[in-house]
């Protein structure tokens, strides 16, 4: 685990620190109750519960809540890889594709296992100075391990020019 990723992970892996991070940086995610189940350089799982605040009129989880959790399962690994990098690297979601397979109720787990692809794209942008992109995949499963949704989130990275 690289040192900057390790520092970022240590800052947010504690549930209280993660909740504070969400409150300050992503208040909607805080209100929806997103939680980290697992977080490493290679994979991340975010869990969200279907309840009154996250529901749609059809008694399942609102698609925007699912999208938020899926994006976070990919974005935490991205952010961890660029945390305190020299040169600094910017990141941006440039595309989201989703497919909803089954009604999302109960606890829903969004897992991304594309950490190595993310790291390779960031290393490429640092090495070349050119923007790079990576398509990440986040699978949403319920408590029975049934797939409820699949997301493909495309991230763009760009190394910032040094002021030296």
GROMACS .gro file of C-alpha atoms in nm:
model
  164
    1UNK     CA    1   0.000   0.000   0.000
    2UNK     CA    2   0.153   0.335  -0.100
    3UNK     CA    3   0.206   0.583   0.184
    4UNK     CA    4  -0.043   0.847   0.068
    5UNK     CA    5  -0.319   0.588   0.018
    6UNK     CA    6  -0.244   0.447   0.363
    7UNK     CA    7  -0.272   0.798   0.518
    8UNK     CA    8  -0.605   0.863   0.344
    9UNK     CA    9  -0.739   0.519   0.440
   10UNK     CA   10  -0.645   0.574   0.804
   11UNK     CA   11  -0.826   0.910   0.802
   12UNK     CA   12  -1.160   0.769   0.689
   13UNK     CA   13  -1.172   0.399   0.783
   14UNK     CA   14  -1.289   0.482   1.135
   15UNK     CA   15  -1.671   0.504   1.121
   16UNK     CA   16  -1.684   0.833   1.313
   17UNK     CA   17  -1.415   0.994   1.095
   18UNK     CA   18  -1.590   0.866   0.781
   19UNK     CA   19  -1.922   1.015   0.895
   20UNK     CA   20  -1.745   1.348   0.959
   21UNK     CA   21  -1.580   1.328   0.614
   22UNK     CA   22  -1.924   1.275   0.457
   23UNK     CA   23  -2.085   1.553   0.660
   24UNK     CA   24  -1.819   1.802   0.548
   25UNK     CA   25  -1.753   1.686   0.189
   26UNK     CA   26  -2.066   1.493   0.083
   27UNK     CA   27  -2.361   1.592   0.302
   28UNK     CA   28  -2.618   1.407   0.089
   29UNK     CA   29  -2.422   1.082   0.134
   30UNK     CA   30  -2.417   1.156   0.507
   31UNK     CA   31  -2.796   1.198   0.515
   32UNK     CA   32  -2.849   0.877   0.314
   33UNK     CA   33  -2.634   0.680   0.558
   34UNK     CA   34  -2.358   0.548   0.331
   35UNK     CA   35  -2.103   0.334   0.517
   36UNK     CA   36  -1.771   0.171   0.434
   37UNK     CA   37  -1.782  -0.206   0.464
   38UNK     CA   38  -1.437  -0.269   0.312
   39UNK     CA   39  -1.170  -0.035   0.171
   40UNK     CA   40  -0.833  -0.120   0.019
   41UNK     CA   41  -0.619  -0.025  -0.280
   42UNK     CA   42  -0.772  -0.309  -0.482
   43UNK     CA   43  -1.139  -0.305  -0.385
   44UNK     CA   44  -1.399  -0.112  -0.192
   45UNK     CA   45  -1.749  -0.196  -0.070
   46UNK     CA   46  -1.999   0.071   0.032
   47UNK     CA   47  -2.323  -0.026   0.204
   48UNK     CA   48  -2.648   0.167   0.212
   49UNK     CA   49  -2.981   0.073   0.368
   50UNK     CA   50  -3.319   0.108   0.203
   51UNK     CA   51  -3.531   0.317   0.441
   52UNK     CA   52  -3.775   0.606   0.431
   53UNK     CA   53  -3.513   0.866   0.332
   54UNK     CA   54  -3.359   0.654   0.051
   55UNK     CA   55  -3.679   0.517  -0.100
   56UNK     CA   56  -3.868   0.598  -0.416
   57UNK     CA   57  -4.249   0.588  -0.452
   58UNK     CA   58  -4.228   0.220  -0.555
   59UNK     CA   59  -4.092   0.099  -0.217
   60UNK     CA   60  -3.738   0.039  -0.334
   61UNK     CA   61  -3.416   0.238  -0.319
   62UNK     CA   62  -3.411   0.556  -0.525
   63UNK     CA   63  -3.177   0.526  -0.826
   64UNK     CA   64  -2.981   0.838  -0.726
   65UNK     CA   65  -2.892   0.683  -0.389
   66UNK     CA   66  -2.771   0.370  -0.567
   67UNK     CA   67  -2.567   0.584  -0.806
   68UNK     CA   68  -2.413   0.775  -0.516
   69UNK     CA   69  -2.306   0.455  -0.340
   70UNK     CA   70  -2.172   0.302  -0.662
   71UNK     CA   71  -1.973   0.617  -0.742
   72UNK     CA   72  -1.829   0.621  -0.390
   73UNK     CA   73  -1.717   0.257  -0.421
   74UNK     CA   74  -1.503   0.362  -0.718
   75UNK     CA   75  -1.421   0.716  -0.611
   76UNK     CA   76  -1.268   0.635  -0.273
   77UNK     CA   77  -0.999   0.427  -0.444
   78UNK     CA   78  -0.939   0.708  -0.694
   79UNK     CA   79  -0.915   0.970  -0.421
   80UNK     CA   80  -0.688   0.749  -0.211
   81UNK     CA   81  -0.451   0.711  -0.507
   82UNK     CA   82  -0.427   1.086  -0.571
   83UNK     CA   83  -0.420   1.194  -0.206
   84UNK     CA   84  -0.115   1.419  -0.147
   85UNK     CA   85   0.043   1.318  -0.482
   86UNK     CA   86   0.323   1.518  -0.638
   87UNK     CA   87   0.240   1.637  -0.891
   88UNK     CA   88  -0.119   1.682  -0.782
   89UNK     CA   89  -0.378   1.495  -0.989
   90UNK     CA   90  -0.736   1.606  -1.049
   91UNK     CA   91  -1.020   1.358  -1.091
   92UNK     CA   92  -1.365   1.390  -1.243
   93UNK     CA   93  -1.654   1.159  -1.329
   94UNK     CA   94  -1.717   1.199  -1.703
   95UNK     CA   95  -1.973   0.923  -1.762
   96UNK     CA   96  -2.209   0.700  -1.566
   97UNK     CA   97  -2.391   0.403  -1.718
   98UNK     CA   98  -2.626   0.196  -1.508
   99UNK     CA   99  -2.851  -0.103  -1.530
  100UNK     CA  100  -3.113  -0.183  -1.265
  101UNK     CA  101  -3.180  -0.555  -1.246
  102UNK     CA  102  -3.384  -0.617  -0.932
  103UNK     CA  103  -3.576  -0.412  -0.676
  104UNK     CA  104  -3.325  -0.273  -0.420
  105UNK     CA  105  -3.452  -0.325  -0.066
  106UNK     CA  106  -3.279  -0.398   0.264
  107UNK     CA  107  -2.902  -0.355   0.278
  108UNK     CA  108  -2.737  -0.297  -0.060
  109UNK     CA  109  -2.362  -0.347  -0.107
  110UNK     CA  110  -2.179  -0.168  -0.390
  111UNK     CA  111  -1.842  -0.325  -0.465
  112UNK     CA  112  -1.570  -0.211  -0.704
  113UNK     CA  113  -1.263  -0.429  -0.761
  114UNK     CA  114  -1.084  -0.206  -1.013
  115UNK     CA  115  -0.815  -0.060  -0.788
  116UNK     CA  116  -0.530  -0.181  -1.009
  117UNK     CA  117  -0.690  -0.024  -1.321
  118UNK     CA  118  -0.736   0.302  -1.131
  119UNK     CA  119  -0.375   0.306  -1.012
  120UNK     CA  120  -0.247   0.232  -1.364
  121UNK     CA  121  -0.449   0.523  -1.512
  122UNK     CA  122  -0.320   0.764  -1.247
  123UNK     CA  123   0.041   0.651  -1.296
  124UNK     CA  124  -0.006   0.699  -1.672
  125UNK     CA  125  -0.128   1.058  -1.633
  126UNK     CA  126   0.163   1.139  -1.401
  127UNK     CA  127   0.415   0.976  -1.637
  128UNK     CA  128   0.287   1.137  -1.958
  129UNK     CA  129   0.133   1.462  -1.832
  130UNK     CA  130  -0.169   1.380  -2.047
  131UNK     CA  131  -0.521   1.318  -1.926
  132UNK     CA  132  -0.626   0.957  -1.887
  133UNK     CA  133  -0.951   0.781  -1.822
  134UNK     CA  134  -1.062   0.456  -1.672
  135UNK     CA  135  -1.396   0.277  -1.679
  136UNK     CA  136  -1.472   0.127  -1.338
  137UNK     CA  137  -1.743  -0.121  -1.251
  138UNK     CA  138  -1.950  -0.129  -0.934
  139UNK     CA  139  -2.189  -0.415  -0.865
  140UNK     CA  140  -2.480  -0.364  -0.629
  141UNK     CA  141  -2.595  -0.674  -0.444
  142UNK     CA  142  -2.856  -0.734  -0.176
  143UNK     CA  143  -2.825  -0.936   0.144
  144UNK     CA  144  -2.893  -1.257  -0.050
  145UNK     CA  145  -2.598  -1.172  -0.280
  146UNK     CA  146  -2.838  -1.114  -0.572
  147UNK     CA  147  -2.732  -0.846  -0.819
  148UNK     CA  148  -2.969  -0.548  -0.803
  149UNK     CA  149  -2.773  -0.297  -1.015
  150UNK     CA  150  -2.455  -0.262  -1.218
  151UNK     CA  151  -2.274   0.066  -1.277
  152UNK     CA  152  -1.993   0.161  -1.510
  153UNK     CA  153  -1.838   0.488  -1.397
  154UNK     CA  154  -1.577   0.656  -1.615
  155UNK     CA  155  -1.318   0.863  -1.431
  156UNK     CA  156  -1.084   1.116  -1.592
  157UNK     CA  157  -0.748   1.204  -1.436
  158UNK     CA  158  -0.514   1.491  -1.517
  159UNK     CA  159  -0.179   1.568  -1.359
  160UNK     CA  160  -0.156   1.934  -1.265
  161UNK     CA  161   0.148   2.127  -1.382
  162UNK     CA  162   0.405   2.202  -1.117
  163UNK     CA  163   0.471   2.568  -1.030
  164UNK     CA  164   0.848   2.512  -1.024
   0.00000   0.00000   0.00000
